[in-house]
Amino acid sequence: WLDRCGEKYHARKISPEEALDLIRRLRRTGHLTQAFFKVATGGTTGVICNCRPDTCVSLQATRFARRFDPGLTMNADSGYAVKHNDVDCKHCGTCARICPFTAIRVTEKTWTYDRATCLGCGLCTEHCPDQTLTLYRDTAKTVPLDLDALRAAPG
């Protein structure tokens, strides 16, 4: 990444269908999807980033900042949490390995989840081979960003 700083990336505008296809392909390989909003564009998406969680600059900054203050973050919570079906879970550990926030821990007999650490990205639910994980709207977390609702709101 640092070798490319300052180079042109040859960005181009793509259709919503192309963007969704790209996001789906990258999430299958464990990439985390984030949207960065710019005030200059009226709050619309400025950039959609799909990066590897282990090399993501914003996640690294958050991990570093949380060593000093657990509440510091550059990343907004999605407003979702993970529900686990322990009856069908085979405790394979796939969810723990893919979780970029280390919010899940799995042993041969136990599955534990740190709701406060989880930002609700959904990678664990998408990669669970037994489909024993689902996302749900967690009312204790921030309200999920819904651009359609924001556009429709008066004011």
mmCIF file of C-alpha atoms in Angstrom:
data_model
loop_
_atom_site.group_PDB
_atom_site.id
_atom_site.type_symbol
_atom_site.label_atom_id
_atom_site.label_comp_id
_atom_site.label_asym_id
_atom_site.label_seq_id
_atom_site.Cartn_x
_atom_site.Cartn_y
_atom_site.Cartn_z
ATOM 1 C CA TRP A 1 0.000 0.000 0.000
ATOM 2 C CA LEU A 2 2.657 2.529 0.975
ATOM 3 C CA ASP A 3 4.527 1.910 -2.290
ATOM 4 C CA ARG A 4 1.474 3.187 -4.172
ATOM 5 C CA CYS A 5 0.842 6.391 -2.175
ATOM 6 C CA GLY A 6 0.562 9.296 -4.544
ATOM 7 C CA GLU A 7 0.037 7.170 -7.653
ATOM 8 C CA LYS A 8 -3.109 7.516 -9.684
ATOM 9 C CA TYR A 9 -5.478 4.657 -9.014
ATOM 10 C CA HIS A 10 -7.441 5.181 -12.224
ATOM 11 C CA ALA A 11 -10.715 5.324 -10.327
ATOM 12 C CA ARG A 12 -13.838 5.160 -12.414
ATOM 13 C CA LYS A 13 -17.527 5.406 -11.809
ATOM 14 C CA ILE A 14 -19.260 2.029 -11.885
ATOM 15 C CA SER A 15 -22.882 0.986 -11.906
ATOM 16 C CA PRO A 16 -24.638 -0.182 -8.733
ATOM 17 C CA GLU A 17 -24.722 -3.710 -10.195
ATOM 18 C CA GLU A 18 -20.951 -3.686 -10.794
ATOM 19 C CA ALA A 19 -20.370 -2.385 -7.259
ATOM 20 C CA LEU A 20 -22.527 -5.101 -5.681
ATOM 21 C CA ASP A 21 -20.836 -7.810 -7.753
ATOM 22 C CA LEU A 22 -17.409 -6.549 -6.686
ATOM 23 C CA ILE A 23 -18.445 -6.402 -3.016
ATOM 24 C CA ARG A 24 -19.855 -9.952 -3.131
ATOM 25 C CA ARG A 25 -16.671 -11.322 -4.733
ATOM 26 C CA LEU A 26 -14.402 -9.590 -2.227
ATOM 27 C CA ARG A 27 -16.467 -10.591 0.818
ATOM 28 C CA ARG A 28 -16.162 -14.238 -0.227
ATOM 29 C CA THR A 29 -12.404 -13.816 0.282
ATOM 30 C CA GLY A 30 -12.811 -12.137 3.693
ATOM 31 C CA HIS A 31 -12.616 -8.479 2.690
ATOM 32 C CA LEU A 32 -14.396 -5.988 4.932
ATOM 33 C CA THR A 33 -16.698 -3.487 3.211
ATOM 34 C CA GLN A 34 -16.716 0.051 4.556
ATOM 35 C CA ALA A 35 -18.252 3.277 3.262
ATOM 36 C CA PHE A 36 -16.533 6.590 3.863
ATOM 37 C CA PHE A 37 -18.851 9.587 3.676
ATOM 38 C CA LYS A 38 -17.721 13.007 2.552
ATOM 39 C CA VAL A 39 -19.277 16.262 3.688
ATOM 40 C CA ALA A 40 -18.409 17.820 0.329
ATOM 41 C CA THR A 41 -20.750 15.397 -1.467
ATOM 42 C CA GLY A 42 -23.726 16.210 0.732
ATOM 43 C CA GLY A 43 -23.253 13.127 2.890
ATOM 44 C CA THR A 44 -23.406 10.665 0.027
ATOM 45 C CA THR A 45 -20.892 7.864 -0.254
ATOM 46 C CA GLY A 46 -17.518 9.201 -1.278
ATOM 47 C CA VAL A 47 -15.646 5.904 -1.258
ATOM 48 C CA ILE A 48 -16.536 2.268 -0.759
ATOM 49 C CA CYS A 49 -13.532 0.380 0.520
ATOM 50 C CA ASN A 50 -13.132 -3.398 0.464
ATOM 51 C CA CYS A 51 -9.908 -4.172 2.250
ATOM 52 C CA ARG A 52 -8.338 -7.072 4.070
ATOM 53 C CA PRO A 53 -9.006 -6.528 7.791
ATOM 54 C CA ASP A 54 -5.390 -7.339 8.686
ATOM 55 C CA THR A 55 -4.064 -4.495 6.495
ATOM 56 C CA CYS A 56 -6.920 -1.971 6.800
ATOM 57 C CA VAL A 57 -5.545 1.399 7.915
ATOM 58 C CA SER A 58 -8.755 2.487 9.682
ATOM 59 C CA LEU A 59 -9.006 -0.795 11.619
ATOM 60 C CA GLN A 60 -5.320 -0.607 12.564
ATOM 61 C CA ALA A 61 -5.838 2.953 13.826
ATOM 62 C CA THR A 62 -8.829 1.830 15.868
ATOM 63 C CA ARG A 63 -6.903 -1.104 17.374
ATOM 64 C CA PHE A 64 -4.064 1.250 18.306
ATOM 65 C CA ALA A 65 -6.377 3.910 19.798
ATOM 66 C CA ARG A 66 -8.306 1.348 21.860
ATOM 67 C CA ARG A 67 -5.118 0.467 23.724
ATOM 68 C CA PHE A 68 -5.467 3.900 25.351
ATOM 69 C CA ASP A 69 -9.260 4.293 25.388
ATOM 70 C CA PRO A 70 -11.602 1.356 24.637
ATOM 71 C CA GLY A 71 -14.214 3.758 23.248
ATOM 72 C CA LEU A 72 -12.030 5.287 20.532
ATOM 73 C CA THR A 73 -12.772 4.202 16.980
ATOM 74 C CA MET A 74 -12.584 5.353 13.381
ATOM 75 C CA ASN A 75 -15.290 2.830 12.486
ATOM 76 C CA ALA A 76 -19.010 3.207 13.072
ATOM 77 C CA ASP A 77 -20.923 0.259 14.430
ATOM 78 C CA SER A 78 -23.401 -1.185 11.921
ATOM 79 C CA GLY A 79 -26.199 -1.437 14.497
ATOM 80 C CA TYR A 80 -26.337 -5.221 14.182
ATOM 81 C CA ALA A 81 -25.196 -8.088 16.393
ATOM 82 C CA VAL A 82 -24.820 -11.839 15.898
ATOM 83 C CA LYS A 83 -27.266 -14.517 17.018
ATOM 84 C CA HIS A 84 -25.858 -18.041 17.394
ATOM 85 C CA ASN A 85 -27.687 -21.360 17.018
ATOM 86 C CA ASP A 86 -25.667 -23.615 19.321
ATOM 87 C CA VAL A 87 -27.757 -26.715 18.541
ATOM 88 C CA ASP A 88 -26.594 -26.915 14.910
ATOM 89 C CA CYS A 89 -23.126 -25.373 15.407
ATOM 90 C CA LYS A 90 -20.257 -27.817 14.876
ATOM 91 C CA HIS A 91 -17.722 -25.482 16.556
ATOM 92 C CA CYS A 92 -15.473 -25.498 13.494
ATOM 93 C CA GLY A 93 -14.069 -22.043 14.312
ATOM 94 C CA THR A 94 -14.572 -20.535 10.849
ATOM 95 C CA CYS A 95 -16.464 -17.586 12.342
ATOM 96 C CA ALA A 96 -13.692 -16.836 14.843
ATOM 97 C CA ARG A 97 -11.016 -16.978 12.151
ATOM 98 C CA ILE A 98 -12.878 -14.590 9.800
ATOM 99 C CA CYS A 99 -13.962 -12.062 12.473
ATOM 100 C CA PRO A 100 -11.823 -8.929 12.044
ATOM 101 C CA PHE A 101 -12.711 -7.721 15.553
ATOM 102 C CA THR A 102 -11.866 -10.935 17.474
ATOM 103 C CA ALA A 103 -15.388 -10.826 18.892
ATOM 104 C CA ILE A 104 -15.888 -14.610 18.611
ATOM 105 C CA ARG A 105 -14.026 -17.388 20.364
ATOM 106 C CA VAL A 106 -14.642 -21.073 19.659
ATOM 107 C CA THR A 107 -13.445 -24.258 21.337
ATOM 108 C CA GLU A 108 -14.524 -27.842 20.683
ATOM 109 C CA LYS A 109 -17.457 -27.358 23.077
ATOM 110 C CA THR A 110 -18.060 -23.613 23.469
ATOM 111 C CA TRP A 111 -18.894 -20.569 21.389
ATOM 112 C CA THR A 112 -18.506 -17.152 23.026
ATOM 113 C CA TYR A 113 -19.284 -13.734 21.617
ATOM 114 C CA ASP A 114 -18.321 -10.230 22.742
ATOM 115 C CA ARG A 115 -21.227 -8.072 21.573
ATOM 116 C CA ALA A 116 -19.439 -4.842 22.527
ATOM 117 C CA THR A 117 -16.395 -5.646 20.354
ATOM 118 C CA CYS A 118 -18.439 -6.749 17.326
ATOM 119 C CA LEU A 119 -19.196 -4.021 14.781
ATOM 120 C CA GLY A 120 -21.762 -6.192 12.967
ATOM 121 C CA CYS A 121 -19.969 -6.508 9.622
ATOM 122 C CA GLY A 122 -21.565 -9.902 8.901
ATOM 123 C CA LEU A 123 -18.452 -11.713 7.668
ATOM 124 C CA CYS A 124 -18.952 -14.453 10.267
ATOM 125 C CA THR A 125 -22.554 -15.063 9.177
ATOM 126 C CA GLU A 126 -21.571 -15.193 5.501
ATOM 127 C CA HIS A 127 -18.725 -17.666 6.069
ATOM 128 C CA CYS A 128 -20.377 -20.040 8.570
ATOM 129 C CA PRO A 129 -20.513 -23.397 6.737
ATOM 130 C CA ASP A 130 -23.448 -24.587 8.873
ATOM 131 C CA GLN A 131 -25.389 -21.294 8.683
ATOM 132 C CA THR A 132 -25.735 -21.166 12.463
ATOM 133 C CA LEU A 133 -25.122 -17.414 12.695
ATOM 134 C CA THR A 134 -27.481 -14.579 11.777
ATOM 135 C CA LEU A 135 -27.412 -10.820 12.161
ATOM 136 C CA TYR A 136 -30.163 -9.051 14.058
ATOM 137 C CA ARG A 137 -30.903 -5.375 14.702
ATOM 138 C CA ASP A 138 -29.431 -4.711 18.149
ATOM 139 C CA THR A 139 -31.369 -1.848 19.752
ATOM 140 C CA ALA A 140 -28.547 -1.349 22.283
ATOM 141 C CA LYS A 141 -26.246 -0.338 19.418
ATOM 142 C CA THR A 142 -26.333 2.666 17.113
ATOM 143 C CA VAL A 143 -29.130 2.986 14.576
ATOM 144 C CA PRO A 144 -28.053 1.431 11.252
ATOM 145 C CA LEU A 145 -27.322 3.906 8.481
ATOM 146 C CA ASP A 146 -30.160 3.851 5.969
ATOM 147 C CA LEU A 147 -29.475 6.314 3.158
ATOM 148 C CA ASP A 148 -32.963 5.879 1.664
ATOM 149 C CA ALA A 149 -34.568 6.815 4.999
ATOM 150 C CA LEU A 150 -32.256 9.833 5.357
ATOM 151 C CA ARG A 151 -33.130 11.075 1.885
ATOM 152 C CA ALA A 152 -36.857 10.713 2.577
ATOM 153 C CA ALA A 153 -36.692 12.499 5.940
ATOM 154 C CA PRO A 154 -37.910 16.089 5.996
ATOM 155 C CA GLY A 155 -35.359 18.835 6.527
#
